[in-house]
């Protein structure tokens, strides 16, 4: 698929699942994927969020829209948005407030992915430690574990930076 076809939100099932097509387009796909994140069709938003997640750090220009997608009505979009922000890493620092809010999401995978993403922000996420400490008491073990690991990661980052 070309960047134009992605920009036009032409989501056939093979585009949504094809790492090869995404790799061929790469960072050029980001503006179109961002546009797709605000489409009315939930499946289009899901595919766009998943594709941005797979692009990882190349998707850094999508941070603002991915942050907003943490409030999407569709749980799959929220899960992928949180995961994508984590894969973007420190370049997603402006997403920290939205990720902290997502630690309270009703869906455990959104909470877990948000905790992981905060840890990947590194030292920048030091202000999120109190929220992560609350998440360590989550009712779901995977969320607790992700929050504890992220606290450790942030503190380790801070020690290395000092």
Short mmCIF file of N, CA and C in Angstrom, two decimals:
data_model
loop_
_atom_site.label_atom_id
_atom_site.label_comp_id
_atom_site.label_asym_id
_atom_site.label_seq_id
_atom_site.Cartn_x
_atom_site.Cartn_y
_atom_site.Cartn_z
N UNK A 1 0.83 -1.19 0.00
CA UNK A 1 0.00 0.00 0.00
C UNK A 1 0.87 1.24 0.00
N UNK A 2 0.36 2.27 -0.62
CA UNK A 2 1.11 3.53 -0.66
C UNK A 2 0.70 4.40 0.52
N UNK A 3 1.49 5.43 0.79
CA UNK A 3 1.16 6.37 1.85
C UNK A 3 -0.18 7.03 1.54
N UNK A 4 -0.46 7.28 0.27
CA UNK A 4 -1.73 7.90 -0.11
C UNK A 4 -2.90 7.01 0.29
N UNK A 5 -2.80 5.72 0.00
CA UNK A 5 -3.90 4.81 0.34
C UNK A 5 -4.10 4.74 1.85
N UNK A 6 -3.01 4.78 2.61
CA UNK A 6 -3.16 4.78 4.05
C UNK A 6 -3.78 6.09 4.51
N UNK A 7 -3.34 7.20 3.91
CA UNK A 7 -3.90 8.49 4.29
C UNK A 7 -5.40 8.53 4.05
N UNK A 8 -5.84 7.87 3.03
CA UNK A 8 -7.26 7.85 2.72
C UNK A 8 -8.02 6.82 3.57
N UNK A 9 -7.35 6.23 4.54
CA UNK A 9 -7.97 5.25 5.44
C UNK A 9 -8.55 4.07 4.68
N UNK A 10 -7.81 3.63 3.67
CA UNK A 10 -8.21 2.47 2.88
C UNK A 10 -7.77 1.22 3.62
N UNK A 11 -8.60 0.74 4.52
CA UNK A 11 -8.22 -0.36 5.40
C UNK A 11 -8.86 -1.67 4.98
N UNK A 12 -8.22 -2.34 4.06
CA UNK A 12 -8.64 -3.70 3.78
C UNK A 12 -8.00 -4.55 4.86
N UNK A 13 -8.49 -5.75 5.07
CA UNK A 13 -7.99 -6.58 6.17
C UNK A 13 -6.50 -6.86 6.04
N UNK A 14 -5.98 -6.91 4.81
CA UNK A 14 -4.55 -7.20 4.67
C UNK A 14 -3.68 -6.02 5.07
N UNK A 15 -4.18 -4.80 4.92
CA UNK A 15 -3.39 -3.64 5.32
C UNK A 15 -3.27 -3.62 6.84
N UNK A 16 -4.37 -3.89 7.51
CA UNK A 16 -4.38 -3.82 8.96
C UNK A 16 -3.41 -4.83 9.55
N UNK A 17 -3.24 -5.97 8.92
CA UNK A 17 -2.42 -7.01 9.51
C UNK A 17 -1.05 -7.16 8.86
N UNK A 18 -0.73 -6.32 7.90
CA UNK A 18 0.51 -6.52 7.16
C UNK A 18 1.65 -5.66 7.67
N UNK A 19 2.57 -6.29 8.38
CA UNK A 19 3.77 -5.58 8.81
C UNK A 19 4.62 -5.17 7.61
N UNK A 20 4.62 -6.00 6.58
CA UNK A 20 5.43 -5.71 5.40
C UNK A 20 4.97 -4.41 4.74
N UNK A 21 3.67 -4.25 4.55
CA UNK A 21 3.15 -3.03 3.92
C UNK A 21 3.50 -1.81 4.77
N UNK A 22 3.36 -1.94 6.07
CA UNK A 22 3.66 -0.83 6.96
C UNK A 22 5.15 -0.50 6.92
N UNK A 23 6.00 -1.52 6.93
CA UNK A 23 7.44 -1.30 6.88
C UNK A 23 7.85 -0.60 5.59
N UNK A 24 7.17 -0.92 4.50
CA UNK A 24 7.51 -0.30 3.22
C UNK A 24 7.17 1.19 3.21
N UNK A 25 6.11 1.56 3.88
CA UNK A 25 5.70 2.96 3.91
C UNK A 25 6.42 3.69 5.04
N UNK A 26 6.57 3.05 6.19
CA UNK A 26 7.29 3.62 7.33
C UNK A 26 6.72 4.92 7.84
N UNK A 27 7.61 5.84 8.17
CA UNK A 27 7.22 7.09 8.80
C UNK A 27 6.29 7.92 7.90
N UNK A 28 6.34 7.71 6.61
CA UNK A 28 5.45 8.44 5.69
C UNK A 28 3.99 8.11 5.95
N UNK A 29 3.73 6.98 6.61
CA UNK A 29 2.35 6.59 6.90
C UNK A 29 1.77 7.33 8.09
N UNK A 30 2.61 7.93 8.92
CA UNK A 30 2.14 8.51 10.18
C UNK A 30 1.05 9.56 10.00
N UNK A 31 1.19 10.56 9.12
CA UNK A 31 0.12 11.55 8.99
C UNK A 31 -1.23 10.93 8.62
N UNK A 32 -1.20 9.97 7.73
CA UNK A 32 -2.45 9.30 7.34
C UNK A 32 -3.03 8.48 8.48
N UNK A 33 -2.16 7.82 9.22
CA UNK A 33 -2.63 7.02 10.36
C UNK A 33 -3.22 7.92 11.44
N UNK A 34 -2.62 9.08 11.64
CA UNK A 34 -3.15 10.04 12.61
C UNK A 34 -4.56 10.47 12.18
N UNK A 35 -4.72 10.74 10.89
CA UNK A 35 -6.04 11.12 10.39
C UNK A 35 -7.05 9.99 10.61
N UNK A 36 -6.60 8.76 10.46
CA UNK A 36 -7.49 7.61 10.64
C UNK A 36 -7.88 7.42 12.11
N UNK A 37 -7.05 7.88 13.03
CA UNK A 37 -7.37 7.73 14.46
C UNK A 37 -8.61 8.52 14.87
N UNK A 38 -9.00 9.48 14.07
CA UNK A 38 -10.18 10.27 14.42
C UNK A 38 -11.38 9.96 13.52
N UNK A 39 -11.27 8.92 12.74
CA UNK A 39 -12.38 8.49 11.89
C UNK A 39 -13.54 7.98 12.74
N UNK A 40 -14.72 8.00 12.19
CA UNK A 40 -15.92 7.54 12.89
C UNK A 40 -15.92 6.02 13.07
N UNK A 41 -15.41 5.30 12.09
CA UNK A 41 -15.42 3.84 12.09
C UNK A 41 -14.40 3.29 13.09
N UNK A 42 -14.89 2.54 14.07
CA UNK A 42 -14.02 2.00 15.12
C UNK A 42 -12.94 1.06 14.56
N UNK A 43 -13.28 0.29 13.55
CA UNK A 43 -12.29 -0.63 12.97
C UNK A 43 -11.14 0.13 12.33
N UNK A 44 -11.44 1.24 11.70
CA UNK A 44 -10.39 2.08 11.11
C UNK A 44 -9.49 2.63 12.22
N UNK A 45 -10.11 3.10 13.30
CA UNK A 45 -9.32 3.63 14.43
C UNK A 45 -8.46 2.52 15.04
N UNK A 46 -9.03 1.32 15.16
CA UNK A 46 -8.27 0.18 15.72
C UNK A 46 -7.04 -0.12 14.87
N UNK A 47 -7.24 -0.20 13.57
CA UNK A 47 -6.13 -0.51 12.66
C UNK A 47 -5.07 0.58 12.69
N UNK A 48 -5.51 1.83 12.74
CA UNK A 48 -4.56 2.94 12.78
C UNK A 48 -3.74 2.90 14.06
N UNK A 49 -4.41 2.69 15.19
CA UNK A 49 -3.70 2.64 16.48
C UNK A 49 -2.73 1.46 16.51
N UNK A 50 -3.17 0.32 16.01
CA UNK A 50 -2.30 -0.86 15.97
C UNK A 50 -1.09 -0.61 15.07
N UNK A 51 -1.31 0.02 13.94
CA UNK A 51 -0.21 0.31 13.02
C UNK A 51 0.78 1.29 13.63
N UNK A 52 0.28 2.30 14.31
CA UNK A 52 1.18 3.24 14.98
C UNK A 52 1.96 2.54 16.08
N UNK A 53 1.32 1.60 16.75
CA UNK A 53 2.00 0.81 17.77
C UNK A 53 3.16 0.03 17.13
N UNK A 54 2.91 -0.57 15.99
CA UNK A 54 3.96 -1.35 15.32
C UNK A 54 5.07 -0.47 14.76
N UNK A 55 4.78 0.78 14.48
CA UNK A 55 5.82 1.68 13.99
C UNK A 55 6.77 2.11 15.11
N UNK A 56 6.33 2.01 16.34
CA UNK A 56 7.18 2.35 17.47
C UNK A 56 7.66 3.80 17.42
N UNK A 57 8.96 4.00 17.60
CA UNK A 57 9.54 5.34 17.68
C UNK A 57 9.30 6.17 16.42
N UNK A 58 9.08 5.52 15.30
CA UNK A 58 8.80 6.26 14.05
C UNK A 58 7.48 7.02 14.14
N UNK A 59 6.63 6.65 15.08
CA UNK A 59 5.30 7.27 15.21
C UNK A 59 5.30 8.48 16.15
N UNK A 60 6.47 9.03 16.45
CA UNK A 60 6.54 10.12 17.43
C UNK A 60 5.68 11.33 17.07
N UNK A 61 5.43 11.55 15.79
CA UNK A 61 4.58 12.69 15.40
C UNK A 61 3.10 12.45 15.70
N UNK A 62 2.78 11.26 16.16
CA UNK A 62 1.38 10.92 16.48
C UNK A 62 1.08 11.03 17.96
N UNK A 63 2.03 11.49 18.77
CA UNK A 63 1.88 11.47 20.23
C UNK A 63 0.62 12.19 20.69
N UNK A 64 0.37 13.38 20.20
CA UNK A 64 -0.80 14.14 20.66
C UNK A 64 -2.10 13.40 20.36
N UNK A 65 -2.22 12.85 19.17
CA UNK A 65 -3.45 12.15 18.80
C UNK A 65 -3.56 10.82 19.54
N UNK A 66 -2.44 10.13 19.72
CA UNK A 66 -2.47 8.89 20.50
C UNK A 66 -2.87 9.17 21.95
N UNK A 67 -2.39 10.27 22.50
CA UNK A 67 -2.77 10.65 23.86
C UNK A 67 -4.28 10.86 23.96
N UNK A 68 -4.84 11.54 22.99
CA UNK A 68 -6.29 11.74 22.96
C UNK A 68 -7.03 10.41 22.79
N UNK A 69 -6.41 9.49 22.07
CA UNK A 69 -7.04 8.18 21.83
C UNK A 69 -7.11 7.33 23.09
N UNK A 70 -6.41 7.71 24.13
CA UNK A 70 -6.52 6.99 25.40
C UNK A 70 -7.91 7.18 26.01
N UNK A 71 -8.69 8.12 25.46
CA UNK A 71 -10.07 8.33 25.91
C UNK A 71 -11.08 7.83 24.88
N UNK A 72 -10.62 7.11 23.86
CA UNK A 72 -11.52 6.60 22.82
C UNK A 72 -12.56 5.68 23.44
N UNK A 73 -13.75 5.65 22.86
CA UNK A 73 -14.80 4.77 23.36
C UNK A 73 -14.49 3.29 23.13
N UNK A 74 -13.60 3.02 22.19
CA UNK A 74 -13.26 1.65 21.84
C UNK A 74 -12.05 1.18 22.65
N UNK A 75 -12.21 0.11 23.39
CA UNK A 75 -11.15 -0.38 24.27
C UNK A 75 -9.91 -0.82 23.50
N UNK A 76 -10.09 -1.39 22.31
CA UNK A 76 -8.94 -1.84 21.52
C UNK A 76 -8.10 -0.64 21.09
N UNK A 77 -8.74 0.44 20.73
CA UNK A 77 -8.02 1.67 20.37
C UNK A 77 -7.22 2.17 21.57
N UNK A 78 -7.86 2.19 22.75
CA UNK A 78 -7.17 2.66 23.96
C UNK A 78 -5.97 1.78 24.29
N UNK A 79 -6.13 0.46 24.17
CA UNK A 79 -5.01 -0.46 24.44
C UNK A 79 -3.84 -0.19 23.51
N UNK A 80 -4.13 -0.09 22.21
CA UNK A 80 -3.07 0.12 21.23
C UNK A 80 -2.43 1.50 21.38
N UNK A 81 -3.24 2.50 21.71
CA UNK A 81 -2.69 3.85 21.90
C UNK A 81 -1.70 3.87 23.05
N UNK A 82 -2.05 3.24 24.16
CA UNK A 82 -1.14 3.19 25.31
C UNK A 82 0.14 2.43 24.95
N UNK A 83 -0.02 1.33 24.27
CA UNK A 83 1.15 0.54 23.86
C UNK A 83 2.04 1.34 22.91
N UNK A 84 1.42 2.03 21.95
CA UNK A 84 2.19 2.83 20.99
C UNK A 84 2.98 3.93 21.70
N UNK A 85 2.35 4.58 22.65
CA UNK A 85 3.05 5.64 23.38
C UNK A 85 4.26 5.07 24.13
N UNK A 86 4.11 3.87 24.65
CA UNK A 86 5.25 3.22 25.29
C UNK A 86 6.36 2.89 24.33
N UNK A 87 6.01 2.45 23.14
CA UNK A 87 7.03 2.12 22.15
C UNK A 87 7.73 3.36 21.61
N UNK A 88 7.03 4.47 21.61
CA UNK A 88 7.66 5.72 21.18
C UNK A 88 8.70 6.14 22.22
N UNK A 89 8.43 5.88 23.48
CA UNK A 89 9.39 6.15 24.54
C UNK A 89 9.47 7.60 24.94
N UNK A 90 10.67 8.06 25.27
CA UNK A 90 10.88 9.39 25.82
C UNK A 90 10.35 10.51 24.92
N UNK A 91 10.27 10.27 23.63
CA UNK A 91 9.72 11.27 22.71
C UNK A 91 8.23 11.49 22.93
N UNK A 92 7.61 10.63 23.74
CA UNK A 92 6.18 10.75 24.03
C UNK A 92 5.94 11.42 25.38
N UNK A 93 6.89 12.21 25.84
CA UNK A 93 6.79 12.79 27.19
C UNK A 93 5.52 13.61 27.41
N UNK A 94 5.03 14.27 26.37
CA UNK A 94 3.82 15.08 26.54
C UNK A 94 2.58 14.23 26.82
N UNK A 95 2.70 12.92 26.64
CA UNK A 95 1.57 12.03 26.89
C UNK A 95 1.44 11.64 28.36
N UNK A 96 2.40 12.04 29.19
CA UNK A 96 2.40 11.59 30.58
C UNK A 96 1.08 11.84 31.32
N UNK A 97 0.49 13.04 31.26
CA UNK A 97 -0.78 13.23 31.98
C UNK A 97 -1.89 12.29 31.50
N UNK A 98 -1.97 12.07 30.21
CA UNK A 98 -3.00 11.17 29.68
C UNK A 98 -2.74 9.73 30.10
N UNK A 99 -1.47 9.33 30.13
CA UNK A 99 -1.13 7.97 30.57
C UNK A 99 -1.45 7.79 32.05
N UNK A 100 -1.20 8.80 32.86
CA UNK A 100 -1.55 8.72 34.29
C UNK A 100 -3.05 8.54 34.44
N UNK A 101 -3.83 9.30 33.68
CA UNK A 101 -5.29 9.15 33.73
C UNK A 101 -5.72 7.74 33.30
N UNK A 102 -5.03 7.21 32.31
CA UNK A 102 -5.38 5.88 31.80
C UNK A 102 -5.07 4.77 32.80
N UNK A 103 -4.31 5.04 33.82
CA UNK A 103 -4.08 4.04 34.87
C UNK A 103 -5.36 3.72 35.62
N UNK A 104 -6.39 4.55 35.44
CA UNK A 104 -7.70 4.32 36.06
C UNK A 104 -8.72 3.76 35.09
N UNK A 105 -8.31 3.41 33.88
CA UNK A 105 -9.23 2.88 32.87
C UNK A 105 -9.90 1.61 33.40
N UNK A 106 -11.15 1.37 33.02
CA UNK A 106 -11.82 0.14 33.45
C UNK A 106 -11.18 -1.14 32.89
N UNK A 107 -10.46 -1.01 31.78
CA UNK A 107 -9.85 -2.18 31.15
C UNK A 107 -8.44 -2.42 31.69
N UNK A 108 -8.20 -3.66 32.14
CA UNK A 108 -6.89 -3.98 32.73
C UNK A 108 -5.74 -3.84 31.74
N UNK A 109 -5.96 -4.16 30.48
CA UNK A 109 -4.88 -4.05 29.49
C UNK A 109 -4.52 -2.60 29.21
N UNK A 110 -5.49 -1.72 29.24
CA UNK A 110 -5.20 -0.29 29.09
C UNK A 110 -4.37 0.17 30.28
N UNK A 111 -4.78 -0.25 31.48
CA UNK A 111 -4.02 0.14 32.68
C UNK A 111 -2.60 -0.41 32.62
N UNK A 112 -2.46 -1.68 32.25
CA UNK A 112 -1.13 -2.29 32.17
C UNK A 112 -0.27 -1.59 31.11
N UNK A 113 -0.82 -1.40 29.91
CA UNK A 113 -0.06 -0.75 28.83
C UNK A 113 0.34 0.67 29.21
N UNK A 114 -0.53 1.36 29.94
CA UNK A 114 -0.22 2.72 30.37
C UNK A 114 0.91 2.72 31.39
N UNK A 115 0.88 1.77 32.31
CA UNK A 115 1.96 1.66 33.30
C UNK A 115 3.29 1.38 32.60
N UNK A 116 3.28 0.45 31.66
CA UNK A 116 4.50 0.14 30.91
C UNK A 116 4.99 1.37 30.16
N UNK A 117 4.08 2.08 29.52
CA UNK A 117 4.45 3.28 28.76
C UNK A 117 5.09 4.32 29.66
N UNK A 118 4.55 4.52 30.84
CA UNK A 118 5.14 5.48 31.76
C UNK A 118 6.57 5.09 32.12
N UNK A 119 6.81 3.82 32.33
CA UNK A 119 8.16 3.36 32.62
C UNK A 119 9.11 3.63 31.48
N UNK A 120 8.62 3.50 30.27
CA UNK A 120 9.48 3.72 29.10
C UNK A 120 9.78 5.19 28.85
N UNK A 121 9.02 6.07 29.49
CA UNK A 121 9.33 7.50 29.38
C UNK A 121 10.60 7.82 30.16
N UNK A 122 10.94 6.99 31.12
CA UNK A 122 12.16 7.19 31.91
C UNK A 122 12.01 8.30 32.92
N UNK A 123 13.08 9.00 33.18
CA UNK A 123 13.15 10.04 34.21
C UNK A 123 12.05 11.08 34.04
N UNK A 124 11.68 11.34 32.81
CA UNK A 124 10.63 12.33 32.51
C UNK A 124 9.35 12.00 33.28
N UNK A 125 9.12 10.73 33.56
CA UNK A 125 7.89 10.30 34.21
C UNK A 125 7.99 10.25 35.74
N UNK A 126 9.00 10.87 36.31
CA UNK A 126 9.16 10.86 37.77
C UNK A 126 7.91 11.35 38.50
N UNK A 127 7.24 12.34 37.93
CA UNK A 127 6.03 12.86 38.56
C UNK A 127 4.87 11.86 38.54
N UNK A 128 4.99 10.81 37.75
CA UNK A 128 3.94 9.78 37.67
C UNK A 128 4.11 8.69 38.73
N UNK A 129 5.21 8.73 39.47
CA UNK A 129 5.46 7.67 40.46
C UNK A 129 4.31 7.53 41.47
N UNK A 130 3.75 8.61 42.02
CA UNK A 130 2.62 8.41 42.96
C UNK A 130 1.44 7.66 42.32
N UNK A 131 1.13 7.96 41.07
CA UNK A 131 0.04 7.25 40.39
C UNK A 131 0.41 5.79 40.16
N UNK A 132 1.68 5.55 39.82
CA UNK A 132 2.13 4.16 39.64
C UNK A 132 2.11 3.41 40.97
N UNK A 133 2.43 4.11 42.07
CA UNK A 133 2.37 3.47 43.38
C UNK A 133 0.94 3.06 43.72
N UNK A 134 -0.04 3.87 43.31
CA UNK A 134 -1.45 3.47 43.49
C UNK A 134 -1.76 2.26 42.62
N UNK A 135 -1.19 2.23 41.40
CA UNK A 135 -1.44 1.12 40.49
C UNK A 135 -0.82 -0.18 41.00
N UNK A 136 0.19 -0.08 41.84
CA UNK A 136 0.80 -1.28 42.44
C UNK A 136 -0.22 -2.00 43.32
N UNK A 137 -1.27 -1.30 43.71
CA UNK A 137 -2.34 -1.92 44.52
C UNK A 137 -3.56 -2.31 43.68
N UNK A 138 -3.42 -2.30 42.35
CA UNK A 138 -4.51 -2.68 41.45
C UNK A 138 -4.97 -4.10 41.77
N UNK A 139 -6.22 -4.40 41.45
CA UNK A 139 -6.77 -5.73 41.72
C UNK A 139 -6.21 -6.80 40.76
N UNK A 140 -5.59 -6.36 39.67
CA UNK A 140 -5.08 -7.29 38.66
C UNK A 140 -3.55 -7.37 38.77
N UNK A 141 -3.04 -8.59 38.90
CA UNK A 141 -1.60 -8.80 39.09
C UNK A 141 -0.77 -8.24 37.95
N UNK A 142 -1.20 -8.37 36.70
CA UNK A 142 -0.43 -7.87 35.56
C UNK A 142 -0.25 -6.36 35.63
N UNK A 143 -1.26 -5.67 36.12
CA UNK A 143 -1.17 -4.22 36.27
C UNK A 143 -0.22 -3.89 37.41
N UNK A 144 -0.36 -4.59 38.52
CA UNK A 144 0.53 -4.36 39.66
C UNK A 144 1.99 -4.57 39.26
N UNK A 145 2.25 -5.65 38.55
CA UNK A 145 3.60 -5.98 38.12
C UNK A 145 4.16 -4.92 37.17
N UNK A 146 3.36 -4.49 36.21
CA UNK A 146 3.80 -3.47 35.25
C UNK A 146 4.09 -2.16 35.97
N UNK A 147 3.25 -1.81 36.93
CA UNK A 147 3.45 -0.56 37.67
C UNK A 147 4.73 -0.63 38.49
N UNK A 148 4.96 -1.75 39.17
CA UNK A 148 6.17 -1.90 39.98
C UNK A 148 7.42 -1.85 39.09
N UNK A 149 7.38 -2.52 37.96
CA UNK A 149 8.52 -2.50 37.04
C UNK A 149 8.78 -1.09 36.52
N UNK A 150 7.72 -0.36 36.25
CA UNK A 150 7.88 1.00 35.73
C UNK A 150 8.46 1.93 36.78
N UNK A 151 8.03 1.78 38.01
CA UNK A 151 8.61 2.59 39.09
C UNK A 151 10.12 2.33 39.15
N UNK A 152 10.49 1.06 39.12
CA UNK A 152 11.90 0.70 39.17
C UNK A 152 12.66 1.28 37.97
N UNK A 153 12.05 1.20 36.81
CA UNK A 153 12.69 1.70 35.59
C UNK A 153 12.91 3.22 35.66
N UNK A 154 11.89 3.92 36.15
CA UNK A 154 11.99 5.39 36.26
C UNK A 154 13.07 5.77 37.27
N UNK A 155 13.08 5.09 38.41
CA UNK A 155 14.07 5.40 39.44
C UNK A 155 15.49 5.04 38.98
N UNK A 156 15.62 3.94 38.25
CA UNK A 156 16.93 3.56 37.70
C UNK A 156 17.40 4.60 36.70
N UNK A 157 16.51 5.07 35.86
CA UNK A 157 16.83 6.13 34.89
C UNK A 157 17.30 7.39 35.60
N UNK A 158 16.61 7.73 36.67
CA UNK A 158 16.96 8.94 37.42
C UNK A 158 18.35 8.80 38.05
N UNK A 159 18.65 7.62 38.59
CA UNK A 159 19.98 7.40 39.18
C UNK A 159 21.08 7.50 38.13
N UNK A 160 20.83 6.95 36.97
CA UNK A 160 21.83 7.00 35.90
C UNK A 160 22.04 8.42 35.40
N UNK A 161 20.96 9.22 35.41
CA UNK A 161 21.04 10.59 34.92
C UNK A 161 21.75 11.51 35.92
N UNK A 162 21.76 11.09 37.19
CA UNK A 162 22.35 11.96 38.25
C UNK A 162 23.86 11.95 38.23
#
